[in-house]
Amino acid sequence: MDEAALRAMLPAGFGQAGGDPEAYSAVSERVDDGEFADDDEFEDEDEEPANEAPAERREYTDEAQAEASGSGDEAQTGRSRRGDEAPDTAAQHERRWTHLADYANMPLTQSIVLKDHTKTVSALGIDPSGARLATGSHDYLVKLWDFGGMTTSLRTFKSFEPAENYPVVQLAFSPYSKNLLCLCASTQARVYDYDGHEIALYKKGDIFMRDMRHTTGHISDITCGGWHPLDDQVFYTAGSDSTVRLWDMHHKASQTSVIVVRSKERGTKTKVTAAAMAPDAQSILASGQDGALYVWSTTGNLARPSLTVQQAHTPGTGATCLAVSACGTKLASRGADDTLKLWDLRQLRTPLHVRDDLPNGNDHTDVLFSPNGQQLLTGTASVTQGSTTPTDLRSQWGQIVALSAQDLSMELVYPVDRTSVNRVAWHPRLNQVFATTRGGDVHIYYDAEASQLGAKLALRKRARDRTNHYAADPSTTDPYADVPIMVPEEEEDDYFDPVYKKPQFPRDPRNTRVPERPLEGRGKNGRIGRSALQPLVAELWEGDLRAEDPREALLKYADKAKKDPRFTSVYAKTQPKTIFAEDDTKSQDAQ
């Protein structure tokens, strides 16, 4: 018997998953006994149940397969739906970033302005989480801004003066502990906690010591500084005493290391105008007022620089800011000589690219790498007699300039205000750009889709209305509210008056003005406010004593005083007849 005939006699569900093993064994025994030797069809009724069971299982299996195929179709449909959603997500992503192409992929579509300083904002610090902002100015104040608690009124929640009559030059939050480093144009550095409470005030040096390595601190004003990129307990400062100092946050008595910058052109000393530390903390960089660029290796001796570039910038100006890329191979230096130079730290001899058309009008003009490292951002100064076109580099507008980090090619010139732009920052988490101006404003730029939190969080809360809508109009409760104050006119001088009189100058208008109206709501500036209950009490008061004649008010008690002398009844027995004092004026006139 061949295999084809045998398969024709076996049940259709034979060999499929879920088959009956008993039916399979019964059919196997019958095949072995030679029952199907004549190639006849299987007609034994005793074996029909064995044939029916696989049929039922086949129907169930077909239904299961149909359901499985249905679920597979649904799965395919689900995959197709997810496939349909993927293009939507990509389209949303494309719409989210395509509109920023006109702004060199920078979130500059919308902005808010923080106006609380009165002079140049020379320091800017942003918390790594993006929840808090610190600004310092030449008005000697440091202001803290909390985006989570700020409303549309855009008010600061704390303001303090670190050093009296010293402008703030640098503010920086530590990368992990959120402590605030505050550097003023004085000899002492300060560290504050996250809420603006002073933690430490570091010692200043002895001004009578000649060797700067033996002083415990700076002996002249601090120019710049920052935190250690890997250790939030260490920070560095640089000053005009030609030193760069490393400090331990918990050791206030003295610095841990001193780097003395020795110049070849200015009598071995030069003012350090800018300093920075590499992201891997393997090198410290500084620029002096002599125009030179210095690099020290933190793993070696700090007595001498490992690399020096003389006349990196124009002597007498120096650099206002140094920025190292995240990879640690590129250096950008912003010069006070209106230049921006790109260097390779592996071959620090000549700059890779130079731009000399960026006006710089401040000692604290920033330069920084974008979060992706593809762009360089800096601010420009407004030129008094410059062009009136806002996008011209030498115009009357302060601008944010975006350059390529590869060849310093121009990508964007964005006008900010009719004053110089000093500090610039681009927060990677918020994706928002910050810029400070000489006029005392802080501009925050963001995009409604590409940015998150920060300024957007502050704009979600509407400022509370402090006006008292239930306060009554004082003109209805005060009868003398609209009565003007009558100022007597000056009498004309008598021509025959022999007494010399001083010429009368015009009166001060502040002395003849109408009195100020009562305050509505809570008091302020030393004045007591007018509550909503005061007009109500005035209406409920039965009489108005100011409208009553005081003489008549006393005479109405004259008859009562004669009949019932409560206070003078003791004199009714001792002195029944009233004796008045005699008038002495007549006797004096007679004499």
XYZ file of C-alpha atoms in Angstrom:
591
model
C 0.000 0.000 0.000
C 1.453 3.302 -1.025
C 1.641 6.412 1.104
C -0.959 8.371 -0.898
C -3.664 5.745 -0.326
C -2.827 5.634 3.353
C -3.141 9.424 3.710
C -6.508 9.337 1.895
C -7.880 6.894 4.471
C -6.608 8.828 7.505
C -8.686 11.599 9.100
C -8.216 15.059 7.712
C -7.081 16.393 11.086
C -4.507 13.655 11.545
C -1.098 15.010 12.504
C -2.310 18.520 13.306
C -1.663 20.244 16.611
C -4.295 19.358 19.142
C -5.092 15.944 17.574
C -6.456 13.060 19.705
C -3.629 10.656 20.612
C -6.077 7.767 21.206
C -7.549 8.096 17.708
C -4.051 8.241 16.288
C -3.063 5.019 18.118
C -6.266 3.212 17.025
C -5.697 4.016 13.371
C -2.057 2.998 13.661
C -3.002 -0.440 15.033
C -5.486 -1.012 12.209
C -2.896 -0.108 9.624
C -0.417 -2.473 11.167
C -3.004 -5.345 11.083
C -3.453 -4.959 7.312
C -7.074 -3.888 7.533
C -6.649 -1.385 4.672
C -4.903 -3.835 2.316
C -7.688 -3.684 -0.297
C -7.538 0.118 -0.614
C -11.188 0.294 0.435
C -12.531 3.346 2.157
C -12.868 3.276 5.874
C -16.564 2.502 6.684
C -16.426 0.972 10.166
C -19.036 2.693 12.364
C -17.044 1.912 15.489
C -14.328 4.149 14.221
C -16.582 7.021 13.234
C -16.296 8.758 16.599
C -12.574 8.717 16.104
C -13.171 10.354 12.736
C -15.678 12.874 14.065
C -13.560 14.102 16.905
C -10.775 15.401 14.686
C -13.448 17.010 12.465
C -14.788 18.924 15.432
C -11.283 19.819 16.416
C -10.619 20.847 12.827
C -13.617 23.157 12.892
C -12.399 24.605 16.183
C -8.947 24.856 14.776
C -10.244 26.636 11.710
C -12.178 29.032 13.902
C -9.103 29.540 16.037
C -7.078 30.115 12.920
C -9.725 32.544 11.696
C -9.596 34.342 15.009
C -5.833 34.196 14.917
C -5.857 35.507 11.392
C -8.326 38.156 12.513
C -6.116 39.082 15.391
C -3.244 39.036 12.982
C -5.175 41.381 10.728
C -5.867 43.543 13.713
C -2.217 43.351 14.627
C -1.339 44.264 11.088
C -3.940 46.997 11.240
C -2.457 48.121 14.528
C 0.972 48.112 12.987
C -0.364 50.007 10.029
C -1.994 52.465 12.397
C 1.235 52.853 14.280
C 2.881 53.213 10.942
C 0.355 55.923 10.148
C 1.093 57.606 13.475
C 4.827 57.548 12.883
C 4.579 59.872 9.871
C 2.309 62.135 11.956
C 4.920 62.274 14.704
C 7.616 62.945 12.159
C 5.433 65.611 10.592
C 4.859 67.188 13.972
C 8.570 67.048 14.640
C 9.218 68.606 11.253
C 6.665 71.341 11.870
C 8.179 71.843 15.297
C 11.631 72.640 13.983
C 11.135 73.796 10.393
C 9.843 77.193 11.454
C 13.105 77.742 13.393
C 15.175 77.514 10.220
C 14.819 81.271 9.762
C 16.398 81.736 13.203
C 19.384 79.405 12.660
C 17.546 76.713 14.694
C 17.505 79.004 17.723
C 14.342 79.497 19.857
C 13.900 83.202 19.132
C 10.263 83.331 18.018
C 8.871 84.779 21.284
C 10.340 86.676 24.215
C 9.722 88.284 27.597
C 11.687 91.061 29.309
C 12.596 91.201 33.003
C 12.862 94.855 34.012
C 14.016 95.295 37.573
C 17.611 96.539 37.400
C 18.456 100.195 36.880
C 21.960 99.810 35.415
C 24.010 97.419 33.297
C 23.254 93.746 33.984
C 26.814 92.419 34.191
C 26.222 88.946 35.688
C 23.900 86.099 34.752
C 23.531 82.667 36.333
C 21.006 79.915 35.550
C 20.300 76.877 37.680
C 21.234 73.606 35.868
C 17.630 72.431 36.251
C 16.356 75.695 34.746
C 14.089 76.527 37.690
C 15.895 79.623 38.974
C 17.687 82.614 37.482
C 20.154 84.981 39.178
C 21.093 88.399 37.790
C 23.633 90.949 39.015
C 24.101 94.535 37.969
C 26.141 97.682 38.367
C 23.420 98.898 40.737
C 25.174 96.600 43.290
C 22.149 94.266 43.586
C 21.645 90.548 42.999
C 18.114 89.461 42.118
C 16.750 85.919 42.182
C 13.938 84.871 39.853
C 11.928 81.670 40.334
C 10.052 80.579 37.219
C 7.796 78.198 39.141
C 6.517 80.903 41.497
C 6.585 83.813 39.055
C 3.428 85.188 37.432
C 2.822 87.404 34.437
C 3.900 90.363 36.567
C 7.488 89.001 36.175
C 8.666 90.055 39.625
C 11.760 88.878 41.442
C 11.236 87.014 44.703
C 14.438 88.207 46.410
C 16.919 91.052 46.046
C 20.036 91.698 48.116
C 23.292 93.659 47.998
C 26.308 91.343 48.456
C 29.008 94.003 48.827
C 28.094 97.600 49.482
C 28.862 99.904 46.543
C 30.594 97.168 44.516
C 29.128 96.077 41.156
C 28.465 92.378 40.599
C 30.728 90.852 37.929
C 29.970 87.096 38.003
C 27.185 84.749 39.132
C 27.261 80.967 38.730
C 25.268 78.051 40.147
C 27.222 74.944 41.113
C 26.547 71.920 38.878
C 25.229 69.632 41.644
C 24.650 71.343 45.016
C 22.905 74.432 43.541
C 25.011 76.863 45.565
C 25.420 80.330 44.083
C 28.889 81.807 43.597
C 28.774 85.605 43.728
C 31.784 87.669 42.670
C 31.781 91.443 43.034
C 34.432 93.955 42.033
C 35.935 93.606 45.521
C 38.626 91.410 47.060
C 36.334 88.762 48.601
C 34.275 85.985 47.048
C 30.906 84.925 48.454
C 28.813 81.766 48.264
C 25.042 81.713 48.840
C 22.574 78.874 49.111
C 19.695 78.242 46.729
C 17.439 80.760 48.505
C 19.995 83.569 48.648
C 21.300 83.155 52.214
C 25.020 83.706 52.649
C 27.008 80.550 53.407
C 30.608 81.739 53.299
C 32.644 84.936 52.913
C 36.233 84.228 51.912
C 39.275 86.020 53.203
C 41.116 88.781 51.385
C 44.886 89.018 51.059
C 47.473 91.276 52.621
C 48.071 94.296 50.407
C 51.571 94.836 51.830
C 52.925 91.477 50.640
C 54.870 91.528 47.416
C 54.815 87.825 46.548
C 51.251 86.901 45.552
C 51.865 83.232 46.314
C 52.040 83.997 50.042
C 48.793 85.960 50.319
C 45.631 84.284 51.603
C 43.379 85.915 49.014
C 43.057 88.629 46.401
C 44.479 92.046 47.191
C 42.536 93.872 44.452
C 39.227 93.555 42.655
C 38.030 90.201 41.301
C 37.288 90.165 37.575
C 35.868 86.690 36.854
C 35.520 83.142 38.154
C 33.461 79.967 38.089
C 32.859 76.498 39.520
C 34.920 73.379 38.996
C 33.103 71.390 36.260
C 33.376 68.061 38.141
C 33.611 69.031 41.828
C 30.959 71.366 43.219
C 33.054 72.005 46.334
C 35.817 73.802 44.395
C 35.705 77.100 42.515
C 38.243 79.468 40.970
C 38.604 83.250 40.853
C 40.801 85.654 38.890
C 41.597 89.273 39.635
C 43.505 92.349 38.663
C 46.321 91.333 41.054
C 47.629 89.042 38.277
C 46.526 85.789 39.956
C 44.128 82.891 39.437
C 43.154 81.187 42.707
C 41.503 77.838 43.453
C 39.283 77.693 46.543
C 37.726 74.975 48.657
C 34.176 75.926 49.522
C 34.544 74.802 53.158
C 37.932 76.477 53.718
C 37.307 80.207 54.064
C 40.648 81.221 55.570
C 42.767 80.794 52.441
C 42.808 79.469 48.901
C 44.142 75.994 48.102
C 46.279 76.951 45.073
C 47.609 80.155 43.544
C 48.568 80.703 39.905
C 50.613 83.846 39.325
C 50.300 85.199 35.789
C 53.647 86.627 34.718
C 53.568 88.963 31.763
C 56.470 89.710 29.449
C 55.303 93.188 28.505
C 53.859 94.778 31.637
C 56.507 94.394 34.309
C 55.746 90.749 35.179
C 52.155 91.602 36.226
C 48.961 91.934 34.246
C 45.270 92.100 34.980
C 43.488 88.798 34.317
C 40.460 89.768 32.233
C 38.992 86.291 31.576
C 39.464 82.744 32.867
C 37.927 79.339 32.192
C 38.373 75.666 33.014
C 38.136 72.823 30.499
C 35.099 70.500 30.798
C 37.363 67.604 31.813
C 39.112 69.837 34.399
C 42.517 68.986 32.915
C 43.499 72.567 32.110
C 42.942 76.150 33.261
C 42.925 78.976 30.722
C 43.320 82.709 31.288
C 43.712 85.880 29.267
C 45.571 88.948 30.473
C 45.301 92.616 29.716
C 48.611 92.318 27.888
C 46.721 90.397 25.169
C 48.385 87.044 25.886
C 46.657 83.690 26.323
C 47.845 81.252 29.024
C 47.098 77.552 29.597
C 48.051 75.561 32.727
C 47.730 71.801 33.158
C 46.044 70.831 36.436
C 48.003 67.569 36.554
C 51.377 69.334 36.537
C 53.112 72.253 38.176
C 51.049 75.441 38.263
C 54.124 77.650 38.578
C 54.541 77.964 34.813
C 51.994 77.743 32.004
C 52.216 74.775 29.682
C 51.201 76.918 26.682
C 51.443 80.646 26.038
C 50.312 82.682 23.039
C 51.636 86.227 23.011
C 49.455 88.931 21.428
C 46.485 86.631 21.041
C 44.501 89.874 21.246
C 45.498 93.502 21.002
C 47.800 94.426 23.928
C 46.033 96.612 26.442
C 42.600 95.086 25.805
C 42.683 91.331 26.385
C 39.699 88.993 26.162
C 36.361 89.493 27.884
C 35.367 85.801 27.824
C 36.828 82.360 27.082
C 34.705 79.336 26.110
C 35.865 75.731 25.662
C 33.837 73.270 23.588
C 32.336 70.155 25.173
C 34.870 67.942 23.389
C 37.702 70.010 24.873
C 39.524 70.612 21.584
C 38.265 74.075 20.570
C 38.574 77.425 22.296
C 36.669 80.619 21.500
C 37.961 83.946 22.796
C 35.934 87.170 22.669
C 38.257 90.152 22.566
C 37.698 93.698 23.709
C 39.273 94.697 20.372
C 35.998 93.792 18.552
C 37.285 90.353 17.539
C 36.255 86.746 18.039
C 38.865 84.032 17.485
C 38.570 80.264 17.229
C 41.542 78.181 18.448
C 42.582 74.538 18.431
C 43.854 73.614 21.899
C 45.981 70.833 20.426
C 47.966 73.368 18.367
C 47.627 76.661 20.179
C 49.873 78.817 18.026
C 47.689 80.669 15.589
C 43.889 80.952 15.516
C 41.953 78.814 13.075
C 39.519 81.591 12.145
C 39.125 85.257 13.087
C 36.285 87.779 12.871
C 37.037 91.444 13.507
C 33.629 93.025 12.822
C 31.866 92.354 16.146
C 31.666 95.543 18.274
C 32.376 95.002 21.954
C 31.499 97.735 24.420
C 31.658 95.941 27.771
C 34.210 94.131 29.934
C 31.850 91.174 30.410
C 30.672 90.350 26.880
C 30.076 86.605 26.655
C 30.826 83.969 24.043
C 29.574 80.387 24.288
C 29.068 77.184 22.344
C 25.526 76.042 21.579
C 24.240 72.879 23.318
C 24.969 70.795 20.200
C 28.377 72.424 19.704
C 27.627 73.539 16.143
C 27.260 77.274 16.795
C 28.906 80.121 18.673
C 26.821 82.842 20.339
C 27.965 86.288 21.406
C 26.593 89.775 21.920
C 27.482 93.014 20.187
C 27.555 96.635 21.282
C 25.458 99.412 19.832
C 27.416 101.964 17.793
C 26.373 105.556 18.451
C 26.907 106.810 14.915
C 26.213 103.439 13.336
C 23.684 102.257 10.816
C 19.961 102.439 11.505
C 19.397 98.968 10.036
C 18.953 96.603 13.008
C 20.653 93.643 11.279
C 23.881 95.493 10.462
C 26.740 94.530 12.766
C 27.807 98.136 13.291
C 24.361 99.552 13.884
C 22.657 101.386 16.710
C 21.209 98.106 17.984
C 22.695 95.552 20.338
C 22.426 92.097 18.790
C 22.758 88.374 19.379
C 25.105 86.951 16.752
C 25.186 83.246 15.851
C 28.301 81.971 14.072
C 29.328 78.583 12.777
C 31.639 76.736 15.162
C 33.560 75.353 12.173
C 34.638 78.467 10.271
C 32.930 81.419 12.076
C 30.654 82.044 9.117
C 27.672 84.257 9.892
C 24.395 82.401 10.477
C 22.146 84.902 12.233
C 22.109 88.516 13.433
C 19.178 89.089 15.784
C 18.579 92.643 17.125
C 17.731 92.845 20.830
C 17.571 96.492 21.925
C 19.019 99.922 21.260
C 21.805 99.290 23.731
C 24.735 96.908 24.087
C 24.232 93.194 24.768
C 26.548 91.869 27.492
C 25.791 88.423 28.863
C 24.392 85.635 26.676
C 23.304 82.126 27.723
C 21.578 79.184 26.023
C 20.133 76.694 28.504
C 20.199 73.148 27.075
C 17.288 71.789 29.096
C 14.905 74.714 28.659
C 16.074 75.421 25.098
C 15.794 79.138 25.823
C 18.222 81.978 25.133
C 19.006 84.674 27.716
C 20.541 88.070 26.949
C 21.308 91.023 29.239
C 21.701 94.634 28.162
C 23.389 97.778 29.347
C 19.977 99.335 29.960
C 19.246 96.943 32.849
C 16.926 94.507 31.033
C 17.071 90.717 30.791
C 15.585 89.317 27.569
C 14.443 85.682 27.550
C 13.753 84.141 24.137
C 11.820 80.909 23.664
C 9.674 79.000 21.207
C 6.141 77.817 21.951
C 6.852 74.293 20.665
C 10.606 73.743 20.843
C 11.094 75.201 24.354
C 9.789 73.968 27.679
C 9.257 75.340 31.199
C 11.247 78.455 32.131
C 9.581 81.562 30.741
C 6.626 79.514 29.489
C 5.949 78.354 33.034
C 5.833 81.933 34.318
C 3.374 83.044 31.636
C 0.820 80.400 32.643
C 0.016 82.173 35.921
C -1.917 85.404 35.754
C -0.937 88.122 38.199
C -3.334 88.675 41.081
C -5.510 91.787 40.962
C -4.803 93.761 44.143
C -7.502 96.412 43.690
C -10.337 96.456 46.246
C -13.587 96.377 44.313
C -15.671 96.703 47.501
C -14.144 99.977 48.693
C -16.567 102.911 48.604
C -15.883 106.107 46.734
C -14.431 108.654 49.215
C -16.337 111.456 47.494
C -19.628 109.921 48.707
C -18.548 109.442 52.325
C -16.241 112.416 52.893
C -18.141 115.744 52.618
C -14.866 117.662 52.280
C -13.277 115.446 49.643
C -13.970 117.850 46.770
C -13.364 121.089 48.678
C -10.214 122.748 47.320
C -7.626 124.175 49.655
C -7.727 127.946 49.612
C -4.286 129.487 49.536
C -4.282 133.184 50.527
C -2.872 135.516 47.973
C 0.215 137.531 48.750
C -0.364 141.077 49.837
C 1.202 143.731 47.728
C 4.207 145.371 49.296
C 3.602 148.874 50.605
C 5.571 151.383 48.574
C 6.259 153.537 51.620
C 7.258 150.652 53.872
C 10.777 151.533 55.032
C 11.538 147.963 56.122
C 13.349 145.996 53.464
C 11.658 142.754 52.537
C 13.307 139.817 50.880
C 12.020 139.234 47.340
C 9.361 136.571 47.230
C 10.237 133.673 44.961
C 7.558 131.456 43.425
C 6.175 128.975 45.875
C 7.174 125.363 45.719
C 4.313 123.580 43.919
C 4.715 120.665 46.317
C 3.585 122.890 49.221
C 0.438 124.157 47.478
C -0.828 120.971 45.931
C -4.082 119.277 46.844
C -3.635 116.622 49.546
C -3.321 113.077 48.337
C -6.395 110.926 48.274
C -6.703 108.155 50.848
C -5.186 104.869 49.784
C -7.513 102.105 48.697
C -6.626 98.678 50.102
C -3.446 97.916 52.007
C -1.050 100.694 52.972
C 2.311 101.292 51.326
C 5.236 103.737 51.463
C 4.486 104.586 55.092
C 0.847 105.530 54.474
C -2.110 103.822 56.136
C -4.535 102.247 53.722
C -8.285 102.670 53.583
C -10.181 99.459 54.227
C -13.599 98.555 52.886
C -15.050 98.684 56.425
C -14.179 102.341 57.023
C -16.818 103.874 54.673
C -19.440 101.517 56.118
C -18.725 102.682 59.670
C -18.839 106.306 58.520
C -22.315 105.791 57.080
C -23.571 104.121 60.271
C -22.274 106.949 62.506
C -25.227 109.016 63.682
C -23.655 112.441 63.926
C -20.844 114.376 62.344
C -18.923 116.351 64.976
C -17.103 118.393 62.354
C -20.394 120.052 61.268
C -21.363 121.103 64.839
C -20.516 124.484 66.434
C -18.325 123.837 69.519
C -19.702 126.910 71.430
C -23.282 125.777 71.050
C -22.291 122.258 72.034
C -20.950 123.589 75.373
C -23.777 126.078 76.130
C -26.450 123.406 75.940
C -25.010 121.963 79.159
C -25.044 125.338 81.047
C -28.502 124.929 82.674
C -27.745 121.348 83.605
C -24.486 122.384 85.248
C -26.302 124.974 87.440
C -28.994 122.565 88.592
C -26.766 119.564 89.133
C -23.171 120.691 89.712
C -21.570 117.294 89.779
C -17.964 118.440 89.859
C -18.370 121.796 91.744
C -20.924 120.772 94.401
C -18.261 120.887 97.134
C -18.016 124.666 96.739
C -21.749 125.142 97.482
C -21.026 124.957 101.247
C -17.578 126.494 101.516
C -18.010 129.211 98.886
C -21.669 129.692 97.991
C -20.915 132.945 96.197
C -18.572 132.628 93.285
C -15.555 134.906 93.474
C -13.744 135.635 90.226
C -10.214 136.878 89.834
C -9.824 140.622 89.432
C -8.630 142.089 86.176
C -5.033 143.258 86.654
C -4.715 144.921 83.289
C -6.313 148.177 84.520
C -3.921 148.499 87.459
C -0.978 147.865 85.206
C -2.159 150.524 82.780
C -2.576 153.009 85.626
C 0.954 152.443 86.802
